[in-house]
Amino acid sequence: MSVRNGDRDEGKLQVIEEAERMYKYTYEKCVGKTFPKSERFMLPSHIEEEAYRAESKLIRANRIRVTCKLEAEMRILLEEEAIGHLDELCHLIDAANLTGRISDREADHWTDLVSTTQDLALKWLKQQRGYYKDFLNS
């Protein structure tokens, strides 16, 4: 069933909305009182950087309007790199939990935010590969 023109709205891609939510939470944890000031340039810095890179690459991938093979490859590559950053982010959150910087409950919530973003990114990547298979196979 289609939606009438007057009832349509321009919405953000769900994976980008989730990535923004995940990054905001990550940023607040990293600059807040979760980690001691003496450690701000160690683990929290790496955590925030991975979250930022994941979100940034998803946004950059979405901005590419594919008209040729190179653009299709670039878009897919950015999406794959974002998923890799999300993997690394989960590892860093586990490290923060293992070192006692965050509780199990905090780690579970934080990891859920990252996992939701990652699941949406994987679905998006699969969809994009289908859309651009003609470009990618040429």
Short mmCIF file of C-alpha atoms in Angstrom, two decimals:
data_model
loop_
_atom_site.label_atom_id
_atom_site.label_comp_id
_atom_site.label_asym_id
_atom_site.label_seq_id
_atom_site.Cartn_x
_atom_site.Cartn_y
_atom_site.Cartn_z
CA MET A 1 0.00 0.00 0.00
CA SER A 2 1.36 3.41 -0.88
CA VAL A 3 1.32 6.61 1.13
CA ARG A 4 -0.27 9.72 -0.32
CA ASN A 5 2.13 12.52 -1.20
CA GLY A 6 0.64 14.84 1.41
CA ASP A 7 1.13 12.25 4.17
CA ARG A 8 4.79 11.52 3.45
CA ASP A 9 7.57 12.97 5.56
CA GLU A 10 11.25 13.12 5.11
CA GLY A 11 12.71 10.96 7.84
CA LYS A 12 16.22 10.12 8.78
CA LEU A 13 17.50 6.67 8.10
CA GLN A 14 16.81 4.58 11.21
CA VAL A 15 20.40 3.35 11.46
CA ILE A 16 21.66 6.94 11.55
CA GLU A 17 19.16 7.91 14.24
CA GLU A 18 20.26 4.94 16.32
CA ALA A 19 23.95 5.77 15.71
CA GLU A 20 23.34 9.33 16.90
CA ARG A 21 21.64 8.05 20.04
CA MET A 22 24.49 5.60 20.68
CA TYR A 23 27.14 8.29 20.15
CA LYS A 24 25.38 10.75 22.45
CA TYR A 25 25.25 8.17 25.23
CA THR A 26 28.90 7.24 24.62
CA TYR A 27 30.02 10.86 24.68
CA GLU A 28 28.16 11.53 27.94
CA LYS A 29 29.75 8.48 29.56
CA CYS A 30 33.24 9.39 28.39
CA VAL A 31 33.23 13.05 29.46
CA GLY A 32 31.14 12.55 32.59
CA LYS A 33 32.25 11.14 35.92
CA THR A 34 32.30 7.51 34.73
CA PHE A 35 36.03 7.56 34.11
CA PRO A 36 38.58 9.36 36.31
CA LYS A 37 40.11 12.50 34.83
CA SER A 38 43.53 10.88 34.93
CA GLU A 39 42.30 8.28 32.40
CA ARG A 40 40.43 10.58 30.00
CA PHE A 41 43.07 10.27 27.30
CA MET A 42 43.29 6.51 27.54
CA LEU A 43 40.32 4.13 27.34
CA PRO A 44 37.53 6.75 27.25
CA SER A 45 39.27 8.56 24.42
CA HIS A 46 39.40 5.38 22.34
CA ILE A 47 35.77 4.54 23.15
CA GLU A 48 34.53 7.97 22.08
CA GLU A 49 36.66 7.88 18.93
CA GLU A 50 35.26 4.52 17.78
CA ALA A 51 31.68 5.67 18.39
CA TYR A 52 32.33 8.90 16.48
CA ARG A 53 33.95 7.10 13.55
CA ALA A 54 31.09 4.60 13.29
CA GLU A 55 28.45 7.32 13.24
CA SER A 56 30.48 9.50 10.87
CA LYS A 57 30.99 6.72 8.33
CA LEU A 58 27.30 5.80 8.33
CA ILE A 59 26.40 9.43 7.65
CA ARG A 60 29.05 9.72 4.91
CA ALA A 61 27.86 6.49 3.28
CA ASN A 62 24.30 7.76 3.23
CA ARG A 63 25.37 10.96 1.48
CA ILE A 64 26.84 9.12 -1.49
CA ARG A 65 24.41 9.07 -4.40
CA VAL A 66 25.49 6.08 -6.46
CA THR A 67 25.81 6.63 -10.20
CA CYS A 68 28.84 4.46 -10.95
CA LYS A 69 30.78 1.44 -9.73
CA LEU A 70 33.31 3.51 -7.76
CA GLU A 71 30.58 5.28 -5.79
CA ALA A 72 28.84 1.97 -5.05
CA GLU A 73 32.11 0.48 -3.82
CA MET A 74 32.84 3.54 -1.69
CA ARG A 75 29.38 3.47 -0.10
CA ILE A 76 29.65 -0.24 0.72
CA LEU A 77 33.18 0.23 2.07
CA LEU A 78 32.09 3.04 4.41
CA GLU A 79 29.24 0.90 5.73
CA GLU A 80 31.60 -2.04 6.33
CA GLU A 81 34.10 0.21 8.11
CA ALA A 82 31.33 1.59 10.35
CA ILE A 83 30.39 -1.95 11.33
CA GLY A 84 34.05 -2.63 12.14
CA HIS A 85 34.17 0.43 14.41
CA LEU A 86 31.05 -0.82 16.19
CA ASP A 87 32.77 -4.19 16.75
CA GLU A 88 35.77 -2.43 18.26
CA LEU A 89 33.48 -0.27 20.39
CA CYS A 90 31.89 -3.38 21.92
CA HIS A 91 35.36 -4.68 22.74
CA LEU A 92 36.33 -1.40 24.42
CA ILE A 93 33.10 -1.33 26.46
CA ASP A 94 33.90 -4.86 27.64
CA ALA A 95 37.39 -3.66 28.62
CA ALA A 96 35.86 -0.81 30.63
CA ASN A 97 33.61 -3.33 32.37
CA LEU A 98 36.44 -5.79 33.07
CA THR A 99 38.58 -3.04 34.59
CA GLY A 100 35.71 -2.01 36.86
CA ARG A 101 35.12 1.41 35.29
CA ILE A 102 31.49 0.59 34.45
CA SER A 103 29.06 -1.82 36.07
CA ASP A 104 27.60 -4.88 34.39
CA ARG A 105 24.26 -3.08 34.08
CA GLU A 106 25.87 -0.07 32.40
CA ALA A 107 27.88 -2.32 30.10
CA ASP A 108 24.75 -4.24 29.10
CA HIS A 109 22.81 -1.06 28.31
CA TRP A 110 25.70 0.47 26.39
CA THR A 111 26.36 -2.73 24.45
CA ASP A 112 22.64 -2.96 23.61
CA LEU A 113 22.79 0.51 22.06
CA VAL A 114 25.84 -0.49 20.01
CA SER A 115 24.32 -3.86 19.02
CA THR A 116 21.08 -2.24 17.87
CA THR A 117 23.06 0.18 15.72
CA GLN A 118 25.17 -2.66 14.37
CA ASP A 119 22.15 -4.84 13.54
CA LEU A 120 20.54 -1.97 11.64
CA ALA A 121 23.84 -1.25 9.84
CA LEU A 122 24.17 -4.91 8.80
CA LYS A 123 20.61 -4.94 7.44
CA TRP A 124 21.28 -1.69 5.60
CA LEU A 125 24.52 -3.07 4.14
CA LYS A 126 22.72 -6.18 2.89
CA GLN A 127 20.02 -4.02 1.32
CA GLN A 128 22.58 -1.73 -0.32
CA ARG A 129 24.46 -4.67 -1.80
CA GLY A 130 21.19 -5.74 -3.43
CA TYR A 131 20.49 -2.25 -4.74
CA TYR A 132 23.93 -1.81 -6.24
CA LYS A 133 24.68 -5.33 -7.44
CA ASP A 134 24.52 -4.19 -11.09
CA PHE A 135 27.19 -1.56 -10.39
CA LEU A 136 29.30 -3.91 -8.28
CA ASN A 137 29.21 -6.77 -10.83
CA SER A 138 30.11 -4.61 -13.82
#
